[in-house]
Amino acid sequence: AAGVIQSPRHLIKEKRETATLKCYPIPRHDTVYWYQQGPGQDPQFLISFYEKMQSDKGSIPDRFSAQQFSDYHSELNMSSLELGDSALYFCASSPLGQQGKYEQYFGPGTRLTVT
Amino acid sequence: AQSVTQPDIHITVSEGASLELRCNYSYGATPYLFWYVQSPGQGLQLLLKYFSGDTLVQGIKGFEAEFKRSQSSFNLRKPSVHWSDAAEYFCAVGAGFGNEKLTFGTGTRLTIIP
């Protein structure tokens, strides 16, 4: 079965640089979520999109922005990177709108290292 | 706001022994509850979920969980663990449509000894 695809899987950036993370949801899933998991931490919700509109927002820094495109893929843009941004970034998708099912399927994550 | 507590940071179990991982949640209404498993450096795999109905839910890999409203708990169980079950286990709660973000517990690391 198709899963959530995230790219790149690993990314190394220097402080103050910019990074773009991409997420391709499971086909026919209309909702995308982004989570950040720091070392030894639990995943923290950043932001979500339903039908290309932002549906909820968590503790996402102002330096980060995200959007969902017409093909439902999503991108998380991170600017002025800081050492503390080093983490595993997960994308999850859900068929929420189409089937009313409330379960999220996670991608493998993008490991971002800021040096 | 919803919250999740996993009281056990680390649990060690012998292979073949039974397992119970504890999860307590805080939410005013009926929550949506999930258990995820994460192997080192890997993504999160959904083990099972509870939305409504039967309070004992079956999941993949032989896991089950029981929702107890009176105790605000959703403990994960497995009758006989295998070495491949060693991983980090996260309990998560969602508030429902319109507020679907998941709030995770801090996780329980499971070690299996021969």
PDB file of C-alpha atoms in Angstrom:
ATOM      1  CA  ALA A   1       0.000   0.000   0.000  1.00  0.00           C
ATOM      2  CA  ALA A   2       1.139   3.531  -0.722  1.00  0.00           C
ATOM      3  CA  GLY A   3       2.564   5.441   2.191  1.00  0.00           C
ATOM      4  CA  VAL A   4       3.374   9.025   3.011  1.00  0.00           C
ATOM      5  CA  ILE A   5       6.508  10.165   1.221  1.00  0.00           C
ATOM      6  CA  GLN A   6       8.847  12.750   2.633  1.00  0.00           C
ATOM      7  CA  SER A   7      11.848  14.299   0.995  1.00  0.00           C
ATOM      8  CA  PRO A   8      14.616  14.684   1.609  1.00  0.00           C
ATOM      9  CA  ARG A   9      15.174  12.005   4.249  1.00  0.00           C
ATOM     10  CA  HIS A  10      18.235  13.757   5.605  1.00  0.00           C
ATOM     11  CA  LEU A  11      19.237  17.392   5.390  1.00  0.00           C
ATOM     12  CA  ILE A  12      22.221  19.240   6.777  1.00  0.00           C
ATOM     13  CA  LYS A  13      22.141  23.031   6.902  1.00  0.00           C
ATOM     14  CA  GLU A  14      24.125  25.755   8.544  1.00  0.00           C
ATOM     15  CA  LYS A  15      22.757  28.347  10.916  1.00  0.00           C
ATOM     16  CA  ARG A  16      20.781  31.128   9.254  1.00  0.00           C
ATOM     17  CA  GLU A  17      20.214  29.064   6.119  1.00  0.00           C
ATOM     18  CA  THR A  18      16.842  28.079   4.691  1.00  0.00           C
ATOM     19  CA  ALA A  19      15.377  24.597   4.330  1.00  0.00           C
ATOM     20  CA  THR A  20      12.362  23.225   2.491  1.00  0.00           C
ATOM     21  CA  LEU A  21      10.815  19.914   3.458  1.00  0.00           C
ATOM     22  CA  LYS A  22       8.327  18.175   1.204  1.00  0.00           C
ATOM     23  CA  CYS A  23       5.495  15.796   1.983  1.00  0.00           C
ATOM     24  CA  TYR A  24       3.430  13.707  -0.406  1.00  0.00           C
ATOM     25  CA  PRO A  25       0.344  12.286   1.315  1.00  0.00           C
ATOM     26  CA  ILE A  26      -1.248   8.939   0.686  1.00  0.00           C
ATOM     27  CA  PRO A  27      -3.429   9.140  -2.458  1.00  0.00           C
ATOM     28  CA  ARG A  28      -6.936  10.479  -1.762  1.00  0.00           C
ATOM     29  CA  HIS A  29      -5.907  11.823   1.636  1.00  0.00           C
ATOM     30  CA  ASP A  30      -6.928  15.464   1.891  1.00  0.00           C
ATOM     31  CA  THR A  31      -5.397  16.447   5.226  1.00  0.00           C
ATOM     32  CA  VAL A  32      -1.736  16.919   6.040  1.00  0.00           C
ATOM     33  CA  TYR A  33      -0.092  17.470   9.414  1.00  0.00           C
ATOM     34  CA  TRP A  34       3.454  18.464  10.341  1.00  0.00           C
ATOM     35  CA  TYR A  35       5.147  17.433  13.583  1.00  0.00           C
ATOM     36  CA  GLN A  36       8.577  18.123  15.026  1.00  0.00           C
ATOM     37  CA  GLN A  37      10.360  15.574  17.197  1.00  0.00           C
ATOM     38  CA  GLY A  38      13.462  16.757  19.007  1.00  0.00           C
ATOM     39  CA  PRO A  39      16.082  14.274  20.267  1.00  0.00           C
ATOM     40  CA  GLY A  40      14.529  12.043  22.899  1.00  0.00           C
ATOM     41  CA  GLN A  41      11.282  13.998  22.755  1.00  0.00           C
ATOM     42  CA  ASP A  42       7.718  13.217  21.745  1.00  0.00           C
ATOM     43  CA  PRO A  43       6.385  14.622  18.461  1.00  0.00           C
ATOM     44  CA  GLN A  44       5.017  18.158  18.730  1.00  0.00           C
ATOM     45  CA  PHE A  45       2.309  19.399  16.384  1.00  0.00           C
ATOM     46  CA  LEU A  46       3.321  22.293  14.153  1.00  0.00           C
ATOM     47  CA  ILE A  47       0.583  22.925  11.595  1.00  0.00           C
ATOM     48  CA  SER A  48      -2.095  21.193   9.527  1.00  0.00           C
ATOM     49  CA  PHE A  49      -3.939  21.696   6.268  1.00  0.00           C
ATOM     50  CA  TYR A  50      -7.320  20.474   5.095  1.00  0.00           C
ATOM     51  CA  GLU A  51      -8.255  20.903   1.452  1.00  0.00           C
ATOM     52  CA  LYS A  52      -5.328  23.292   0.949  1.00  0.00           C
ATOM     53  CA  MET A  53      -6.395  25.613   3.760  1.00  0.00           C
ATOM     54  CA  GLN A  54      -4.623  25.862   7.087  1.00  0.00           C
ATOM     55  CA  SER A  55      -6.816  24.077   9.597  1.00  0.00           C
ATOM     56  CA  ASP A  56      -4.844  24.283  12.821  1.00  0.00           C
ATOM     57  CA  LYS A  57      -1.631  25.729  14.122  1.00  0.00           C
ATOM     58  CA  GLY A  58       0.549  24.628  16.982  1.00  0.00           C
ATOM     59  CA  SER A  59       3.844  25.824  18.348  1.00  0.00           C
ATOM     60  CA  ILE A  60       5.320  26.699  14.968  1.00  0.00           C
ATOM     61  CA  PRO A  61       7.931  29.462  14.975  1.00  0.00           C
ATOM     62  CA  ASP A  62       7.264  32.548  12.870  1.00  0.00           C
ATOM     63  CA  ARG A  63      10.388  31.624  10.891  1.00  0.00           C
ATOM     64  CA  PHE A  64       8.524  28.588   9.571  1.00  0.00           C
ATOM     65  CA  SER A  65       5.780  28.614   6.993  1.00  0.00           C
ATOM     66  CA  ALA A  66       3.909  25.878   5.195  1.00  0.00           C
ATOM     67  CA  GLN A  67       1.347  25.348   2.505  1.00  0.00           C
ATOM     68  CA  GLN A  68      -0.606  22.631   0.789  1.00  0.00           C
ATOM     69  CA  PHE A  69      -0.767  22.595  -2.972  1.00  0.00           C
ATOM     70  CA  SER A  70      -3.496  21.658  -5.443  1.00  0.00           C
ATOM     71  CA  ASP A  71      -2.141  18.099  -5.702  1.00  0.00           C
ATOM     72  CA  TYR A  72      -2.331  17.907  -1.872  1.00  0.00           C
ATOM     73  CA  HIS A  73       1.385  17.726  -1.331  1.00  0.00           C
ATOM     74  CA  SER A  74       2.719  20.055   1.321  1.00  0.00           C
ATOM     75  CA  GLU A  75       5.934  21.947   1.924  1.00  0.00           C
ATOM     76  CA  LEU A  76       7.391  23.222   5.170  1.00  0.00           C
ATOM     77  CA  ASN A  77       9.698  26.182   4.691  1.00  0.00           C
ATOM     78  CA  MET A  78      12.133  27.001   7.446  1.00  0.00           C
ATOM     79  CA  SER A  79      14.220  30.179   7.398  1.00  0.00           C
ATOM     80  CA  SER A  80      16.984  31.607   9.581  1.00  0.00           C
ATOM     81  CA  LEU A  81      17.700  28.138  10.887  1.00  0.00           C
ATOM     82  CA  GLU A  82      18.894  27.777  14.448  1.00  0.00           C
ATOM     83  CA  LEU A  83      20.728  24.946  16.152  1.00  0.00           C
ATOM     84  CA  GLY A  84      17.556  24.157  18.090  1.00  0.00           C
ATOM     85  CA  ASP A  85      15.724  23.394  14.862  1.00  0.00           C
ATOM     86  CA  SER A  86      17.691  20.161  14.554  1.00  0.00           C
ATOM     87  CA  ALA A  87      15.030  17.489  14.797  1.00  0.00           C
ATOM     88  CA  LEU A  88      13.074  14.822  13.005  1.00  0.00           C
ATOM     89  CA  TYR A  89      10.203  16.385  11.075  1.00  0.00           C
ATOM     90  CA  PHE A  90       7.236  14.166  10.395  1.00  0.00           C
ATOM     91  CA  CYS A  91       4.458  14.616   7.964  1.00  0.00           C
ATOM     92  CA  ALA A  92       1.213  12.707   8.433  1.00  0.00           C
ATOM     93  CA  SER A  93      -1.836  12.432   6.229  1.00  0.00           C
ATOM     94  CA  SER A  94      -5.448  11.586   6.877  1.00  0.00           C
ATOM     95  CA  PRO A  95      -8.542  10.881   4.762  1.00  0.00           C
ATOM     96  CA  LEU A  96     -10.491  13.061   7.157  1.00  0.00           C
ATOM     97  CA  GLY A  97     -12.712  14.966   4.790  1.00  0.00           C
ATOM     98  CA  GLN A  98     -13.516  12.231   2.322  1.00  0.00           C
ATOM     99  CA  GLN A  99     -14.273   9.374   4.649  1.00  0.00           C
ATOM    100  CA  GLY A 100     -14.644  10.972   8.050  1.00  0.00           C
ATOM    101  CA  LYS A 101     -11.914   8.735   9.326  1.00  0.00           C
ATOM    102  CA  TYR A 102      -9.828  10.269  11.992  1.00  0.00           C
ATOM    103  CA  GLU A 103      -6.463   8.542  11.869  1.00  0.00           C
ATOM    104  CA  GLN A 104      -3.107   9.847  10.805  1.00  0.00           C
ATOM    105  CA  TYR A 105      -0.526   7.929   8.854  1.00  0.00           C
ATOM    106  CA  PHE A 106       3.016   9.105   9.337  1.00  0.00           C
ATOM    107  CA  GLY A 107       5.827   9.350   6.853  1.00  0.00           C
ATOM    108  CA  PRO A 108       9.380   8.224   7.626  1.00  0.00           C
ATOM    109  CA  GLY A 109      10.429  11.740   8.582  1.00  0.00           C
ATOM    110  CA  THR A 110      13.110  14.178   7.489  1.00  0.00           C
ATOM    111  CA  ARG A 111      16.078  14.422   9.796  1.00  0.00           C
ATOM    112  CA  LEU A 112      17.295  18.013   9.803  1.00  0.00           C
ATOM    113  CA  THR A 113      20.673  18.794  11.275  1.00  0.00           C
ATOM    114  CA  VAL A 114      21.657  22.423  11.711  1.00  0.00           C
ATOM    115  CA  THR A 115      25.367  23.060  12.234  1.00  0.00           C
TER     116      THR A 115
ATOM    117  CA  ALA B   1      -6.516  21.273  26.127  1.00  0.00           C
ATOM    118  CA  GLN B   2      -5.849  17.572  25.944  1.00  0.00           C
ATOM    119  CA  SER B   3      -2.796  15.917  27.486  1.00  0.00           C
ATOM    120  CA  VAL B   4      -1.319  12.437  27.760  1.00  0.00           C
ATOM    121  CA  THR B   5       0.772  10.874  30.492  1.00  0.00           C
ATOM    122  CA  GLN B   6       2.871   7.773  30.057  1.00  0.00           C
ATOM    123  CA  PRO B   7       4.184   7.080  33.550  1.00  0.00           C
ATOM    124  CA  ASP B   8       6.808   4.543  32.529  1.00  0.00           C
ATOM    125  CA  ILE B   9       9.818   5.969  30.706  1.00  0.00           C
ATOM    126  CA  HIS B  10      11.512   2.605  30.252  1.00  0.00           C
ATOM    127  CA  ILE B  11      10.264  -0.952  30.643  1.00  0.00           C
ATOM    128  CA  THR B  12      12.275  -4.169  30.347  1.00  0.00           C
ATOM    129  CA  VAL B  13      10.471  -7.420  29.641  1.00  0.00           C
ATOM    130  CA  SER B  14      11.670 -10.942  28.967  1.00  0.00           C
ATOM    131  CA  GLU B  15      10.879 -12.403  25.586  1.00  0.00           C
ATOM    132  CA  GLY B  16       7.651 -14.388  25.787  1.00  0.00           C
ATOM    133  CA  ALA B  17       6.390 -12.499  28.826  1.00  0.00           C
ATOM    134  CA  SER B  18       3.260 -10.385  28.863  1.00  0.00           C
ATOM    135  CA  LEU B  19       3.363  -6.617  28.475  1.00  0.00           C
ATOM    136  CA  GLU B  20       1.268  -3.685  29.619  1.00  0.00           C
ATOM    137  CA  LEU B  21       2.143  -0.091  28.826  1.00  0.00           C
ATOM    138  CA  ARG B  22       0.221   2.558  30.688  1.00  0.00           C
ATOM    139  CA  CYS B  23      -1.398   5.639  29.243  1.00  0.00           C
ATOM    140  CA  ASN B  24      -3.571   8.223  30.970  1.00  0.00           C
ATOM    141  CA  TYR B  25      -5.221  11.071  29.142  1.00  0.00           C
ATOM    142  CA  SER B  26      -6.886  14.306  30.066  1.00  0.00           C
ATOM    143  CA  TYR B  27      -9.741  15.612  27.950  1.00  0.00           C
ATOM    144  CA  GLY B  28     -13.215  16.863  28.746  1.00  0.00           C
ATOM    145  CA  ALA B  29     -15.155  14.880  26.181  1.00  0.00           C
ATOM    146  CA  THR B  30     -14.722  11.454  24.641  1.00  0.00           C
ATOM    147  CA  PRO B  31     -11.254  11.434  23.143  1.00  0.00           C
ATOM    148  CA  TYR B  32      -9.862   9.758  20.100  1.00  0.00           C
ATOM    149  CA  LEU B  33      -6.991   7.570  21.337  1.00  0.00           C
ATOM    150  CA  PHE B  34      -4.073   6.017  19.519  1.00  0.00           C
ATOM    151  CA  TRP B  35      -0.979   3.954  20.115  1.00  0.00           C
ATOM    152  CA  TYR B  36       2.012   4.381  17.805  1.00  0.00           C
ATOM    153  CA  VAL B  37       5.304   2.500  17.735  1.00  0.00           C
ATOM    154  CA  GLN B  38       8.618   3.959  16.627  1.00  0.00           C
ATOM    155  CA  SER B  39      11.784   1.984  15.959  1.00  0.00           C
ATOM    156  CA  PRO B  40      15.074   3.883  16.262  1.00  0.00           C
ATOM    157  CA  GLY B  41      15.427   6.482  13.534  1.00  0.00           C
ATOM    158  CA  GLN B  42      12.155   5.412  11.969  1.00  0.00           C
ATOM    159  CA  GLY B  43       8.705   6.857  11.505  1.00  0.00           C
ATOM    160  CA  LEU B  44       5.616   6.295  13.588  1.00  0.00           C
ATOM    161  CA  GLN B  45       3.501   3.244  12.861  1.00  0.00           C
ATOM    162  CA  LEU B  46      -0.119   3.135  13.995  1.00  0.00           C
ATOM    163  CA  LEU B  47      -0.751   0.104  16.217  1.00  0.00           C
ATOM    164  CA  LEU B  48      -4.393   0.692  17.056  1.00  0.00           C
ATOM    165  CA  LYS B  49      -7.025   3.334  17.620  1.00  0.00           C
ATOM    166  CA  TYR B  50     -10.170   3.981  19.639  1.00  0.00           C
ATOM    167  CA  PHE B  51     -12.928   6.270  18.415  1.00  0.00           C
ATOM    168  CA  SER B  52     -16.072   4.842  20.027  1.00  0.00           C
ATOM    169  CA  GLY B  53     -17.913   1.584  20.643  1.00  0.00           C
ATOM    170  CA  ASP B  54     -16.240  -1.512  22.007  1.00  0.00           C
ATOM    171  CA  THR B  55     -13.743  -0.424  24.627  1.00  0.00           C
ATOM    172  CA  LEU B  56     -11.348  -3.275  23.861  1.00  0.00           C
ATOM    173  CA  VAL B  57      -9.647  -2.668  20.539  1.00  0.00           C
ATOM    174  CA  GLN B  58      -7.401  -4.988  18.606  1.00  0.00           C
ATOM    175  CA  GLY B  59      -4.439  -3.763  16.641  1.00  0.00           C
ATOM    176  CA  ILE B  60      -1.618  -5.036  14.537  1.00  0.00           C
ATOM    177  CA  LYS B  61       1.227  -7.273  15.694  1.00  0.00           C
ATOM    178  CA  GLY B  62      -0.932  -8.895  18.379  1.00  0.00           C
ATOM    179  CA  PHE B  63      -1.449  -5.730  20.425  1.00  0.00           C
ATOM    180  CA  GLU B  64      -4.678  -4.704  22.096  1.00  0.00           C
ATOM    181  CA  ALA B  65      -5.747  -1.770  24.239  1.00  0.00           C
ATOM    182  CA  GLU B  66      -8.632  -1.118  26.578  1.00  0.00           C
ATOM    183  CA  PHE B  67     -10.338   2.235  26.991  1.00  0.00           C
ATOM    184  CA  LYS B  68     -11.476   2.862  30.566  1.00  0.00           C
ATOM    185  CA  ARG B  69     -13.355   6.120  30.856  1.00  0.00           C
ATOM    186  CA  SER B  70     -13.590   5.943  34.658  1.00  0.00           C
ATOM    187  CA  GLN B  71      -9.817   5.773  34.907  1.00  0.00           C
ATOM    188  CA  SER B  72      -9.038   8.004  31.907  1.00  0.00           C
ATOM    189  CA  SER B  73      -6.767   5.254  30.698  1.00  0.00           C
ATOM    190  CA  PHE B  74      -5.933   3.518  27.456  1.00  0.00           C
ATOM    191  CA  ASN B  75      -3.364   0.860  28.340  1.00  0.00           C
ATOM    192  CA  LEU B  76      -1.629  -1.205  25.689  1.00  0.00           C
ATOM    193  CA  ARG B  77      -1.209  -4.942  26.169  1.00  0.00           C
ATOM    194  CA  LYS B  78       0.375  -7.915  24.492  1.00  0.00           C
ATOM    195  CA  PRO B  79       0.214 -11.450  25.894  1.00  0.00           C
ATOM    196  CA  SER B  80       3.653 -12.542  24.689  1.00  0.00           C
ATOM    197  CA  VAL B  81       6.347 -10.163  23.470  1.00  0.00           C
ATOM    198  CA  HIS B  82       8.877 -10.892  20.753  1.00  0.00           C
ATOM    199  CA  TRP B  83      12.375  -9.453  20.453  1.00  0.00           C
ATOM    200  CA  SER B  84      11.162  -7.434  17.455  1.00  0.00           C
ATOM    201  CA  ASP B  85       8.766  -5.526  19.724  1.00  0.00           C
ATOM    202  CA  ALA B  86      11.655  -3.555  21.200  1.00  0.00           C
ATOM    203  CA  ALA B  87      10.925   0.067  20.289  1.00  0.00           C
ATOM    204  CA  GLU B  88       9.510   3.342  21.595  1.00  0.00           C
ATOM    205  CA  TYR B  89       5.759   3.379  22.152  1.00  0.00           C
ATOM    206  CA  PHE B  90       3.716   6.564  22.095  1.00  0.00           C
ATOM    207  CA  CYS B  91       0.171   7.053  23.268  1.00  0.00           C
ATOM    208  CA  ALA B  92      -1.646   9.946  21.606  1.00  0.00           C
ATOM    209  CA  VAL B  93      -4.961  11.729  21.992  1.00  0.00           C
ATOM    210  CA  GLY B  94      -6.972  13.745  19.511  1.00  0.00           C
ATOM    211  CA  ALA B  95      -9.907  15.970  20.264  1.00  0.00           C
ATOM    212  CA  GLY B  96     -12.012  15.207  17.236  1.00  0.00           C
ATOM    213  CA  PHE B  97     -13.089  16.811  14.023  1.00  0.00           C
ATOM    214  CA  GLY B  98     -12.036  20.425  13.826  1.00  0.00           C
ATOM    215  CA  ASN B  99      -9.159  19.870  16.222  1.00  0.00           C
ATOM    216  CA  GLU B 100      -7.492  16.790  14.878  1.00  0.00           C
ATOM    217  CA  LYS B 101      -3.944  17.439  15.945  1.00  0.00           C
ATOM    218  CA  LEU B 102      -2.472  14.665  18.026  1.00  0.00           C
ATOM    219  CA  THR B 103      -1.008  15.272  21.440  1.00  0.00           C
ATOM    220  CA  PHE B 104       1.558  12.637  22.311  1.00  0.00           C
ATOM    221  CA  GLY B 105       2.774  11.282  25.582  1.00  0.00           C
ATOM    222  CA  THR B 106       6.492  11.305  26.288  1.00  0.00           C
ATOM    223  CA  GLY B 107       6.793   7.691  25.215  1.00  0.00           C
ATOM    224  CA  THR B 108       7.807   4.403  26.818  1.00  0.00           C
ATOM    225  CA  ARG B 109      10.958   2.678  25.656  1.00  0.00           C
ATOM    226  CA  LEU B 110      10.553  -1.087  25.622  1.00  0.00           C
ATOM    227  CA  THR B 111      13.592  -3.337  25.966  1.00  0.00           C
ATOM    228  CA  ILE B 112      13.287  -7.078  25.431  1.00  0.00           C
ATOM    229  CA  ILE B 113      15.752  -9.423  27.122  1.00  0.00           C
ATOM    230  CA  PRO B 114      16.282 -13.059  26.117  1.00  0.00           C
TER     231      PRO B 114
END
